[in-house]
Amino acid sequence: MAKTMIVTSATSGIGKAIAKKLLKESTDKNDKLIINYFDKNQMEEMSNELSDTDKEKVTFIYADMSTYEGMEGFVNDVLKVSDKIDWLVCNTAIGTYKKFEEYDYELWDTILRTNLSVPTFMVQKFKPHFNNGGKIIFMGSLCGKLSYSSSLVYSVSKAGVHHLAKCLLKEFDGQNVSINAIAPSFVETPWQKGRSQESYDRINRKINLHRFAQPDEVAKLVYDTMTNDFINGTLLEISGGYEYF
Ligand SMILES: NC(=O)c1ccc[n+]([C@@H]2O[C@H](COP(=O)([O-])OP(=O)(O)OC[C@H]3O[C@@H](n4cnc5c(N)ncnc54)[C@H](OP(=O)(O)O)[C@@H]3O)[C@@H](O)[C@H]2O)c1
């Protein structure tokens, strides 16, 4: 049966890899993939990479997911494309490498809002529109579980996302919608572009496979999770064997 699938912030890094994986696996010509974008250039670049068949399935929708209003507009635009939805991947996040002492309330609030509050209310708005058998995936992070990150607020937001995935289960009880979170450690995406070689080397020493994940490795886990009907309420780690010490 044709599905409506949504991925937020899906024109770069992990989100883009997930969107491409969903298109690769899509066999029904009536499948719809709704891609949220923030950067017009990234959207145009990705659009140019799609085949004609994929283009027929894809709708790009702009939204600033750091605001409630941006998310609300996005939900309304999605529901104009399809009143029923099947798969939702909440992938948007922002971070900071500022030190705790340099934080102000606005920075803390913006990151918590973007990474945790906005996705929570997006799920609330989409809830009545989920088809039986629907799936929700939240993009978490291993730093929401281990306190290795230098970014306190980002780590706390991701810990919240992990718990949100578990707690929402009760809210969806009886609706047959599975909800899970994925916790990658380090993934080779533009997110990591400012990292020095020294920093890469230090992290790679702690990863048993001595490398960062590729975005398509995370996308595969997202897809495998969504196509397994009994994985529910779980935090799935994809870390290459990260040892924090
Ligand atoms: N990369 C890692 O090592 C890693 C590890 C664990 C978890 N994660 C998680 O994976 C997810 C994706 O990260 P990534 O590594 O793929 O990063 P990325 O390549 O930098 O992609 C992030 C995307 O989010 C967009 N974005 C930023 N602010 C936005 C907003 N206000 N509204 C809508 N979209 C916005 C960015 O657009 P612009 O480029 O225009 O800012 C970009 O397209 C995040 O949830 C992140 O926390 C990543």
PDB file of C-alpha atoms and ligand atoms in Angstrom:
ATOM      1  CA  MET A   1       0.000   0.000   0.000  1.00  0.00           C
ATOM      2  CA  ALA A   2       1.195   3.518  -0.821  1.00  0.00           C
ATOM      3  CA  LYS A   3       2.734   5.422   2.066  1.00  0.00           C
ATOM      4  CA  THR A   4       3.161   9.058   3.011  1.00  0.00           C
ATOM      5  CA  MET A   5       6.597   9.576   4.562  1.00  0.00           C
ATOM      6  CA  ILE A   6       8.014  12.725   6.133  1.00  0.00           C
ATOM      7  CA  VAL A   7      11.610  13.591   7.010  1.00  0.00           C
ATOM      8  CA  THR A   8      12.560  16.899   8.602  1.00  0.00           C
ATOM      9  CA  SER A   9      15.798  18.707   7.730  1.00  0.00           C
ATOM     10  CA  ALA A  10      16.358  16.222   4.935  1.00  0.00           C
ATOM     11  CA  THR A  11      18.508  18.085   2.418  1.00  0.00           C
ATOM     12  CA  SER A  12      21.825  17.475   4.207  1.00  0.00           C
ATOM     13  CA  GLY A  13      23.703  14.769   6.079  1.00  0.00           C
ATOM     14  CA  ILE A  14      21.706  12.054   7.810  1.00  0.00           C
ATOM     15  CA  GLY A  15      18.272  13.414   6.833  1.00  0.00           C
ATOM     16  CA  LYS A  16      19.224  13.470   3.155  1.00  0.00           C
ATOM     17  CA  ALA A  17      20.568   9.908   3.378  1.00  0.00           C
ATOM     18  CA  ILE A  18      17.297   8.784   4.995  1.00  0.00           C
ATOM     19  CA  ALA A  19      15.221  10.493   2.297  1.00  0.00           C
ATOM     20  CA  LYS A  20      17.303   8.847  -0.429  1.00  0.00           C
ATOM     21  CA  LYS A  21      17.030   5.438   1.244  1.00  0.00           C
ATOM     22  CA  LEU A  22      13.230   5.781   1.447  1.00  0.00           C
ATOM     23  CA  LEU A  23      13.123   6.636  -2.260  1.00  0.00           C
ATOM     24  CA  LYS A  24      15.433   3.748  -3.137  1.00  0.00           C
ATOM     25  CA  GLU A  25      13.189   1.278  -1.296  1.00  0.00           C
ATOM     26  CA  SER A  26       9.914   2.801  -2.522  1.00  0.00           C
ATOM     27  CA  THR A  27       8.154   0.428  -4.903  1.00  0.00           C
ATOM     28  CA  ASP A  28       4.677   1.989  -5.062  1.00  0.00           C
ATOM     29  CA  LYS A  29       4.371   4.810  -7.592  1.00  0.00           C
ATOM     30  CA  ASN A  30       1.810   6.455  -5.306  1.00  0.00           C
ATOM     31  CA  ASP A  31       4.236   6.729  -2.360  1.00  0.00           C
ATOM     32  CA  LYS A  32       4.718  10.298  -1.206  1.00  0.00           C
ATOM     33  CA  LEU A  33       7.897  11.605   0.420  1.00  0.00           C
ATOM     34  CA  ILE A  34       7.703  15.016   2.066  1.00  0.00           C
ATOM     35  CA  ILE A  35      11.088  16.597   2.615  1.00  0.00           C
ATOM     36  CA  ASN A  36      11.441  19.555   4.953  1.00  0.00           C
ATOM     37  CA  TYR A  37      14.212  21.937   3.969  1.00  0.00           C
ATOM     38  CA  PHE A  38      15.724  25.031   5.569  1.00  0.00           C
ATOM     39  CA  ASP A  39      18.320  26.043   2.987  1.00  0.00           C
ATOM     40  CA  LYS A  40      17.046  26.729  -0.551  1.00  0.00           C
ATOM     41  CA  ASN A  41      20.405  25.928  -2.167  1.00  0.00           C
ATOM     42  CA  GLN A  42      20.561  22.529  -0.469  1.00  0.00           C
ATOM     43  CA  MET A  43      16.997  21.837  -1.627  1.00  0.00           C
ATOM     44  CA  GLU A  44      17.789  22.744  -5.246  1.00  0.00           C
ATOM     45  CA  GLU A  45      20.968  20.684  -5.173  1.00  0.00           C
ATOM     46  CA  MET A  46      19.085  17.656  -3.862  1.00  0.00           C
ATOM     47  CA  SER A  47      16.229  18.153  -6.309  1.00  0.00           C
ATOM     48  CA  ASN A  48      18.730  18.074  -9.184  1.00  0.00           C
ATOM     49  CA  GLU A  49      20.074  14.754  -7.912  1.00  0.00           C
ATOM     50  CA  LEU A  50      16.664  13.025  -8.057  1.00  0.00           C
ATOM     51  CA  SER A  51      15.475  10.858 -10.937  1.00  0.00           C
ATOM     52  CA  ASP A  52      12.225  11.766 -12.702  1.00  0.00           C
ATOM     53  CA  THR A  53      10.442   8.872 -10.935  1.00  0.00           C
ATOM     54  CA  ASP A  54      11.672  10.089  -7.550  1.00  0.00           C
ATOM     55  CA  LYS A  55      10.664  13.669  -8.331  1.00  0.00           C
ATOM     56  CA  GLU A  56       7.064  12.561  -8.811  1.00  0.00           C
ATOM     57  CA  LYS A  57       7.035  11.220  -5.248  1.00  0.00           C
ATOM     58  CA  VAL A  58       8.804  14.116  -3.543  1.00  0.00           C
ATOM     59  CA  THR A  59       7.368  17.362  -2.188  1.00  0.00           C
ATOM     60  CA  PHE A  60       9.870  19.819  -0.711  1.00  0.00           C
ATOM     61  CA  ILE A  61       8.420  22.050   2.001  1.00  0.00           C
ATOM     62  CA  TYR A  62      10.333  24.939   3.558  1.00  0.00           C
ATOM     63  CA  ALA A  63      10.066  25.346   7.333  1.00  0.00           C
ATOM     64  CA  ASP A  64      12.131  26.888  10.084  1.00  0.00           C
ATOM     65  CA  MET A  65      11.850  24.120  12.659  1.00  0.00           C
ATOM     66  CA  SER A  66      13.342  26.245  15.419  1.00  0.00           C
ATOM     67  CA  THR A  67       9.973  27.935  15.908  1.00  0.00           C
ATOM     68  CA  TYR A  68       6.522  26.686  16.843  1.00  0.00           C
ATOM     69  CA  GLU A  69       5.026  28.801  14.035  1.00  0.00           C
ATOM     70  CA  GLY A  70       7.430  27.333  11.464  1.00  0.00           C
ATOM     71  CA  MET A  71       6.483  23.813  12.537  1.00  0.00           C
ATOM     72  CA  GLU A  72       2.758  24.662  12.539  1.00  0.00           C
ATOM     73  CA  GLY A  73       3.002  26.000   8.976  1.00  0.00           C
ATOM     74  CA  PHE A  74       4.865  22.852   7.952  1.00  0.00           C
ATOM     75  CA  VAL A  75       2.186  20.565   9.416  1.00  0.00           C
ATOM     76  CA  ASN A  76      -0.542  22.516   7.615  1.00  0.00           C
ATOM     77  CA  ASP A  77       1.369  22.308   4.319  1.00  0.00           C
ATOM     78  CA  VAL A  78       1.934  18.559   4.765  1.00  0.00           C
ATOM     79  CA  LEU A  79      -1.759  17.946   5.413  1.00  0.00           C
ATOM     80  CA  LYS A  80      -2.583  19.701   2.142  1.00  0.00           C
ATOM     81  CA  VAL A  81      -0.438  17.080   0.385  1.00  0.00           C
ATOM     82  CA  SER A  82      -1.838  14.164   2.380  1.00  0.00           C
ATOM     83  CA  ASP A  83      -4.391  14.002   5.192  1.00  0.00           C
ATOM     84  CA  LYS A  84      -3.025  10.611   6.282  1.00  0.00           C
ATOM     85  CA  ILE A  85       0.585   9.885   7.166  1.00  0.00           C
ATOM     86  CA  ASP A  86       2.576   6.704   7.717  1.00  0.00           C
ATOM     87  CA  TRP A  87       6.213   7.386   8.538  1.00  0.00           C
ATOM     88  CA  LEU A  88       7.643  10.431  10.309  1.00  0.00           C
ATOM     89  CA  VAL A  89      11.346  11.013  10.930  1.00  0.00           C
ATOM     90  CA  CYS A  90      12.080  13.897  13.305  1.00  0.00           C
ATOM     91  CA  ASN A  91      15.648  14.635  12.312  1.00  0.00           C
ATOM     92  CA  THR A  92      16.108  18.369  12.968  1.00  0.00           C
ATOM     93  CA  ALA A  93      18.600  19.458  15.597  1.00  0.00           C
ATOM     94  CA  ILE A  94      20.970  22.297  16.304  1.00  0.00           C
ATOM     95  CA  GLY A  95      23.882  22.472  18.733  1.00  0.00           C
ATOM     96  CA  THR A  96      26.506  24.760  20.182  1.00  0.00           C
ATOM     97  CA  TYR A  97      30.105  24.380  21.216  1.00  0.00           C
ATOM     98  CA  LYS A  98      29.972  27.336  23.587  1.00  0.00           C
ATOM     99  CA  LYS A  99      31.178  26.634  27.100  1.00  0.00           C
ATOM    100  CA  PHE A 100      28.572  26.399  29.880  1.00  0.00           C
ATOM    101  CA  GLU A 101      29.874  29.651  31.390  1.00  0.00           C
ATOM    102  CA  GLU A 102      29.134  31.441  28.090  1.00  0.00           C
ATOM    103  CA  TYR A 103      25.513  30.229  27.851  1.00  0.00           C
ATOM    104  CA  ASP A 104      22.674  32.668  28.067  1.00  0.00           C
ATOM    105  CA  TYR A 105      19.055  31.709  28.554  1.00  0.00           C
ATOM    106  CA  GLU A 106      18.168  32.454  24.925  1.00  0.00           C
ATOM    107  CA  LEU A 107      20.758  29.951  23.623  1.00  0.00           C
ATOM    108  CA  TRP A 108      19.548  27.239  26.019  1.00  0.00           C
ATOM    109  CA  ASP A 109      15.926  27.952  25.145  1.00  0.00           C
ATOM    110  CA  THR A 110      16.513  27.929  21.366  1.00  0.00           C
ATOM    111  CA  ILE A 111      18.282  24.572  21.425  1.00  0.00           C
ATOM    112  CA  LEU A 112      15.757  22.920  23.739  1.00  0.00           C
ATOM    113  CA  ARG A 113      12.915  24.350  21.659  1.00  0.00           C
ATOM    114  CA  THR A 114      14.346  23.193  18.310  1.00  0.00           C
ATOM    115  CA  ASN A 115      15.550  19.766  19.394  1.00  0.00           C
ATOM    116  CA  LEU A 116      12.789  18.782  21.836  1.00  0.00           C
ATOM    117  CA  SER A 117       9.759  21.085  22.149  1.00  0.00           C
ATOM    118  CA  VAL A 118       9.025  21.670  18.458  1.00  0.00           C
ATOM    119  CA  PRO A 119       9.238  17.941  17.541  1.00  0.00           C
ATOM    120  CA  THR A 120       6.965  17.129  20.505  1.00  0.00           C
ATOM    121  CA  PHE A 121       4.258  19.464  19.267  1.00  0.00           C
ATOM    122  CA  MET A 122       4.746  18.358  15.676  1.00  0.00           C
ATOM    123  CA  VAL A 123       3.958  14.799  16.762  1.00  0.00           C
ATOM    124  CA  GLN A 124       0.944  16.081  18.721  1.00  0.00           C
ATOM    125  CA  LYS A 125      -0.397  17.775  15.574  1.00  0.00           C
ATOM    126  CA  PHE A 126       0.221  14.773  13.315  1.00  0.00           C
ATOM    127  CA  LYS A 127      -1.141  12.232  15.858  1.00  0.00           C
ATOM    128  CA  PRO A 128      -4.756  12.086  14.591  1.00  0.00           C
ATOM    129  CA  HIS A 129      -3.502  11.683  11.030  1.00  0.00           C
ATOM    130  CA  PHE A 130      -1.419   8.514  11.493  1.00  0.00           C
ATOM    131  CA  ASN A 131      -2.536   5.424   9.629  1.00  0.00           C
ATOM    132  CA  ASN A 132      -2.707   2.125  11.475  1.00  0.00           C
ATOM    133  CA  GLY A 133       0.844   0.714  11.443  1.00  0.00           C
ATOM    134  CA  GLY A 134       2.487   4.150  11.424  1.00  0.00           C
ATOM    135  CA  LYS A 135       6.091   4.705  12.516  1.00  0.00           C
ATOM    136  CA  ILE A 136       7.875   7.589  14.199  1.00  0.00           C
ATOM    137  CA  ILE A 137      11.650   7.844  14.506  1.00  0.00           C
ATOM    138  CA  PHE A 138      13.427  10.510  16.531  1.00  0.00           C
ATOM    139  CA  MET A 139      17.050  11.264  15.743  1.00  0.00           C
ATOM    140  CA  GLY A 140      18.751  11.177  19.128  1.00  0.00           C
ATOM    141  CA  SER A 141      22.449  10.956  19.894  1.00  0.00           C
ATOM    142  CA  LEU A 142      24.722   8.799  21.991  1.00  0.00           C
ATOM    143  CA  CYS A 143      25.595  11.981  23.898  1.00  0.00           C
ATOM    144  CA  GLY A 144      22.015  11.896  25.228  1.00  0.00           C
ATOM    145  CA  LYS A 145      23.026   8.705  26.993  1.00  0.00           C
ATOM    146  CA  LEU A 146      26.706   9.189  27.835  1.00  0.00           C
ATOM    147  CA  SER A 147      27.998  12.494  29.099  1.00  0.00           C
ATOM    148  CA  TYR A 148      30.891  12.673  26.611  1.00  0.00           C
ATOM    149  CA  SER A 149      29.729  15.698  24.680  1.00  0.00           C
ATOM    150  CA  SER A 150      31.245  19.108  25.202  1.00  0.00           C
ATOM    151  CA  SER A 151      27.786  20.501  24.473  1.00  0.00           C
ATOM    152  CA  LEU A 152      25.744  20.302  27.673  1.00  0.00           C
ATOM    153  CA  VAL A 153      22.518  21.718  26.285  1.00  0.00           C
ATOM    154  CA  TYR A 154      22.630  19.575  23.121  1.00  0.00           C
ATOM    155  CA  SER A 155      23.199  16.421  25.213  1.00  0.00           C
ATOM    156  CA  VAL A 156      20.349  17.274  27.567  1.00  0.00           C
ATOM    157  CA  SER A 157      18.036  17.913  24.606  1.00  0.00           C
ATOM    158  CA  LYS A 158      18.916  14.512  23.125  1.00  0.00           C
ATOM    159  CA  ALA A 159      18.344  12.752  26.464  1.00  0.00           C
ATOM    160  CA  GLY A 160      14.911  14.391  26.392  1.00  0.00           C
ATOM    161  CA  VAL A 161      14.311  13.126  22.862  1.00  0.00           C
ATOM    162  CA  HIS A 162      15.169   9.560  23.905  1.00  0.00           C
ATOM    163  CA  HIS A 163      12.741   9.691  26.808  1.00  0.00           C
ATOM    164  CA  LEU A 164      10.112  11.374  24.662  1.00  0.00           C
ATOM    165  CA  ALA A 165      10.174   8.388  22.300  1.00  0.00           C
ATOM    166  CA  LYS A 166       9.468   6.052  25.223  1.00  0.00           C
ATOM    167  CA  CYS A 167       6.852   8.220  26.946  1.00  0.00           C
ATOM    168  CA  LEU A 168       4.894   8.892  23.759  1.00  0.00           C
ATOM    169  CA  LEU A 169       4.143   5.187  23.463  1.00  0.00           C
ATOM    170  CA  LYS A 170       1.456   5.489  26.119  1.00  0.00           C
ATOM    171  CA  GLU A 171      -0.077   8.452  24.317  1.00  0.00           C
ATOM    172  CA  PHE A 172      -0.348   6.387  21.122  1.00  0.00           C
ATOM    173  CA  ASP A 173      -1.600   3.251  22.891  1.00  0.00           C
ATOM    174  CA  GLY A 174      -4.288   1.585  20.783  1.00  0.00           C
ATOM    175  CA  GLN A 175      -3.304   3.487  17.635  1.00  0.00           C
ATOM    176  CA  ASN A 176      -0.748   0.881  16.472  1.00  0.00           C
ATOM    177  CA  VAL A 177       1.997   3.417  15.843  1.00  0.00           C
ATOM    178  CA  SER A 178       5.583   2.410  16.718  1.00  0.00           C
ATOM    179  CA  ILE A 179       7.946   5.006  18.137  1.00  0.00           C
ATOM    180  CA  ASN A 180      11.707   4.647  18.440  1.00  0.00           C
ATOM    181  CA  ALA A 181      14.819   6.779  18.767  1.00  0.00           C
ATOM    182  CA  ILE A 182      18.175   6.278  17.064  1.00  0.00           C
ATOM    183  CA  ALA A 183      21.378   7.268  18.838  1.00  0.00           C
ATOM    184  CA  PRO A 184      24.383   7.687  16.520  1.00  0.00           C
ATOM    185  CA  SER A 185      27.780   8.508  17.970  1.00  0.00           C
ATOM    186  CA  PHE A 186      29.720  10.338  15.262  1.00  0.00           C
ATOM    187  CA  VAL A 187      28.592  10.546  11.649  1.00  0.00           C
ATOM    188  CA  GLU A 188      30.504  12.048   8.716  1.00  0.00           C
ATOM    189  CA  THR A 189      28.182  14.935   7.793  1.00  0.00           C
ATOM    190  CA  PRO A 190      28.488  18.719   7.352  1.00  0.00           C
ATOM    191  CA  TRP A 191      27.677  18.908  11.088  1.00  0.00           C
ATOM    192  CA  GLN A 192      31.266  17.763  11.721  1.00  0.00           C
ATOM    193  CA  LYS A 193      32.898  20.090   9.203  1.00  0.00           C
ATOM    194  CA  GLY A 194      34.544  22.382  11.767  1.00  0.00           C
ATOM    195  CA  ARG A 195      36.306  19.547  13.570  1.00  0.00           C
ATOM    196  CA  SER A 196      40.132  19.594  13.612  1.00  0.00           C
ATOM    197  CA  GLN A 197      42.209  16.568  12.627  1.00  0.00           C
ATOM    198  CA  GLU A 198      43.374  16.312  16.240  1.00  0.00           C
ATOM    199  CA  SER A 199      39.750  16.091  17.352  1.00  0.00           C
ATOM    200  CA  TYR A 200      38.944  13.420  14.717  1.00  0.00           C
ATOM    201  CA  ASP A 201      41.955  11.384  15.832  1.00  0.00           C
ATOM    202  CA  ARG A 202      41.035  11.670  19.513  1.00  0.00           C
ATOM    203  CA  ILE A 203      37.476  10.492  18.866  1.00  0.00           C
ATOM    204  CA  ASN A 204      38.504   7.744  16.465  1.00  0.00           C
ATOM    205  CA  ARG A 205      40.740   6.248  19.164  1.00  0.00           C
ATOM    206  CA  LYS A 206      37.610   5.761  21.280  1.00  0.00           C
ATOM    207  CA  ILE A 207      35.547   4.177  18.494  1.00  0.00           C
ATOM    208  CA  ASN A 208      36.318   0.490  18.205  1.00  0.00           C
ATOM    209  CA  LEU A 209      36.013   0.664  14.384  1.00  0.00           C
ATOM    210  CA  HIS A 210      38.246   3.799  14.406  1.00  0.00           C
ATOM    211  CA  ARG A 211      36.068   5.828  12.056  1.00  0.00           C
ATOM    212  CA  PHE A 212      32.904   7.916  11.945  1.00  0.00           C
ATOM    213  CA  ALA A 213      29.713   6.371  10.528  1.00  0.00           C
ATOM    214  CA  GLN A 214      28.601   7.205   7.004  1.00  0.00           C
ATOM    215  CA  PRO A 215      25.130   8.816   6.773  1.00  0.00           C
ATOM    216  CA  ASP A 216      23.798   5.889   4.717  1.00  0.00           C
ATOM    217  CA  GLU A 217      24.696   3.492   7.554  1.00  0.00           C
ATOM    218  CA  VAL A 218      22.395   5.470   9.853  1.00  0.00           C
ATOM    219  CA  ALA A 219      19.749   5.670   7.124  1.00  0.00           C
ATOM    220  CA  LYS A 220      19.810   1.883   6.800  1.00  0.00           C
ATOM    221  CA  LEU A 221      19.170   1.498  10.532  1.00  0.00           C
ATOM    222  CA  VAL A 222      16.269   3.949  10.300  1.00  0.00           C
ATOM    223  CA  TYR A 223      14.780   1.999   7.397  1.00  0.00           C
ATOM    224  CA  ASP A 224      15.327  -1.401   9.031  1.00  0.00           C
ATOM    225  CA  THR A 225      13.676  -0.117  12.214  1.00  0.00           C
ATOM    226  CA  MET A 226      10.667   1.244  10.370  1.00  0.00           C
ATOM    227  CA  THR A 227      10.155  -1.963   8.418  1.00  0.00           C
ATOM    228  CA  ASN A 228      10.272  -4.142  11.538  1.00  0.00           C
ATOM    229  CA  ASP A 229       6.803  -4.123  13.083  1.00  0.00           C
ATOM    230  CA  PHE A 230       7.904  -5.316  16.533  1.00  0.00           C
ATOM    231  CA  ILE A 231      10.611  -2.745  17.309  1.00  0.00           C
ATOM    232  CA  ASN A 232       8.875  -0.244  19.544  1.00  0.00           C
ATOM    233  CA  GLY A 233       9.791   2.083  22.401  1.00  0.00           C
ATOM    234  CA  THR A 234      13.501   1.439  21.946  1.00  0.00           C
ATOM    235  CA  LEU A 235      16.681   3.470  21.740  1.00  0.00           C
ATOM    236  CA  LEU A 236      18.857   1.966  19.017  1.00  0.00           C
ATOM    237  CA  GLU A 237      22.552   2.831  19.202  1.00  0.00           C
ATOM    238  CA  ILE A 238      24.793   3.050  16.170  1.00  0.00           C
ATOM    239  CA  SER A 239      28.220   3.905  17.505  1.00  0.00           C
ATOM    240  CA  GLY A 240      30.867   1.688  15.890  1.00  0.00           C
ATOM    241  CA  GLY A 241      31.603   0.503  19.438  1.00  0.00           C
ATOM    242  CA  TYR A 242      32.217   3.784  21.217  1.00  0.00           C
ATOM    243  CA  GLU A 243      34.005   3.478  24.546  1.00  0.00           C
ATOM    244  CA  TYR A 244      33.836   6.519  26.759  1.00  0.00           C
ATOM    245  CA  PHE A 245      36.712   6.768  29.186  1.00  0.00           C
TER     246      PHE A 245
HETATM  247  N1  LIG B   1      26.599  14.093  12.539  1.00  0.00           N
HETATM  248  C1  LIG B   1      26.717  13.465  13.724  1.00  0.00           C
HETATM  249  O1  LIG B   1      27.819  13.074  14.158  1.00  0.00           O
HETATM  250  C2  LIG B   1      25.491  13.198  14.554  1.00  0.00           C
HETATM  251  C3  LIG B   1      25.628  12.358  15.688  1.00  0.00           C
HETATM  252  C4  LIG B   1      24.498  12.102  16.453  1.00  0.00           C
HETATM  253  C5  LIG B   1      23.277  12.650  16.108  1.00  0.00           C
HETATM  254  N2  LIG B   1      23.178  13.467  15.005  1.00  0.00           N
HETATM  255  C6  LIG B   1      21.861  14.019  14.704  1.00  0.00           C
HETATM  256  O2  LIG B   1      21.524  13.774  13.358  1.00  0.00           O
HETATM  257  C7  LIG B   1      20.621  14.787  12.909  1.00  0.00           C
HETATM  258  C8  LIG B   1      21.088  15.349  11.592  1.00  0.00           C
HETATM  259  O3  LIG B   1      22.390  15.883  11.744  1.00  0.00           O
HETATM  260  P1  LIG B   1      23.456  15.878  10.557  1.00  0.00           P
HETATM  261  O4  LIG B   1      24.719  15.386  11.109  1.00  0.00           O
HETATM  262  O5  LIG B   1      22.886  15.242   9.351  1.00  0.00           O
HETATM  263  O6  LIG B   1      23.635  17.463  10.341  1.00  0.00           O
HETATM  264  P2  LIG B   1      23.657  18.381   9.043  1.00  0.00           P
HETATM  265  O7  LIG B   1      24.252  17.672   7.878  1.00  0.00           O
HETATM  266  O8  LIG B   1      24.269  19.651   9.489  1.00  0.00           O
HETATM  267  O9  LIG B   1      22.109  18.591   8.721  1.00  0.00           O
HETATM  268  C9  LIG B   1      21.293  19.322   9.561  1.00  0.00           C
HETATM  269  C10 LIG B   1      20.208  19.939   8.713  1.00  0.00           C
HETATM  270  O10 LIG B   1      19.316  20.650   9.583  1.00  0.00           O
HETATM  271  C11 LIG B   1      19.021  21.879   8.976  1.00  0.00           C
HETATM  272  N3  LIG B   1      18.520  22.867   9.912  1.00  0.00           N
HETATM  273  C12 LIG B   1      19.241  23.678  10.734  1.00  0.00           C
HETATM  274  N4  LIG B   1      18.431  24.522  11.376  1.00  0.00           N
HETATM  275  C13 LIG B   1      17.173  24.240  10.952  1.00  0.00           C
HETATM  276  C14 LIG B   1      15.903  24.790  11.230  1.00  0.00           C
HETATM  277  N5  LIG B   1      15.778  25.823  12.075  1.00  0.00           N
HETATM  278  N6  LIG B   1      14.810  24.290  10.626  1.00  0.00           N
HETATM  279  C15 LIG B   1      14.931  23.270   9.737  1.00  0.00           C
HETATM  280  N7  LIG B   1      16.107  22.694   9.432  1.00  0.00           N
HETATM  281  C16 LIG B   1      17.224  23.190  10.024  1.00  0.00           C
HETATM  282  C17 LIG B   1      20.342  22.283   8.357  1.00  0.00           C
HETATM  283  O11 LIG B   1      20.180  23.331   7.437  1.00  0.00           O
HETATM  284  P3  LIG B   1      21.414  24.376   7.297  1.00  0.00           P
HETATM  285  O12 LIG B   1      22.548  23.601   6.718  1.00  0.00           O
HETATM  286  O13 LIG B   1      20.871  25.433   6.390  1.00  0.00           O
HETATM  287  O14 LIG B   1      21.704  24.891   8.689  1.00  0.00           O
HETATM  288  C18 LIG B   1      20.762  20.965   7.715  1.00  0.00           C
HETATM  289  O15 LIG B   1      20.126  20.783   6.477  1.00  0.00           O
HETATM  290  C19 LIG B   1      20.519  15.802  14.040  1.00  0.00           C
HETATM  291  O16 LIG B   1      19.370  15.511  14.820  1.00  0.00           O
HETATM  292  C20 LIG B   1      21.771  15.536  14.858  1.00  0.00           C
HETATM  293  O17 LIG B   1      21.610  15.897  16.207  1.00  0.00           O
HETATM  294  C21 LIG B   1      24.261  13.744  14.218  1.00  0.00           C
END
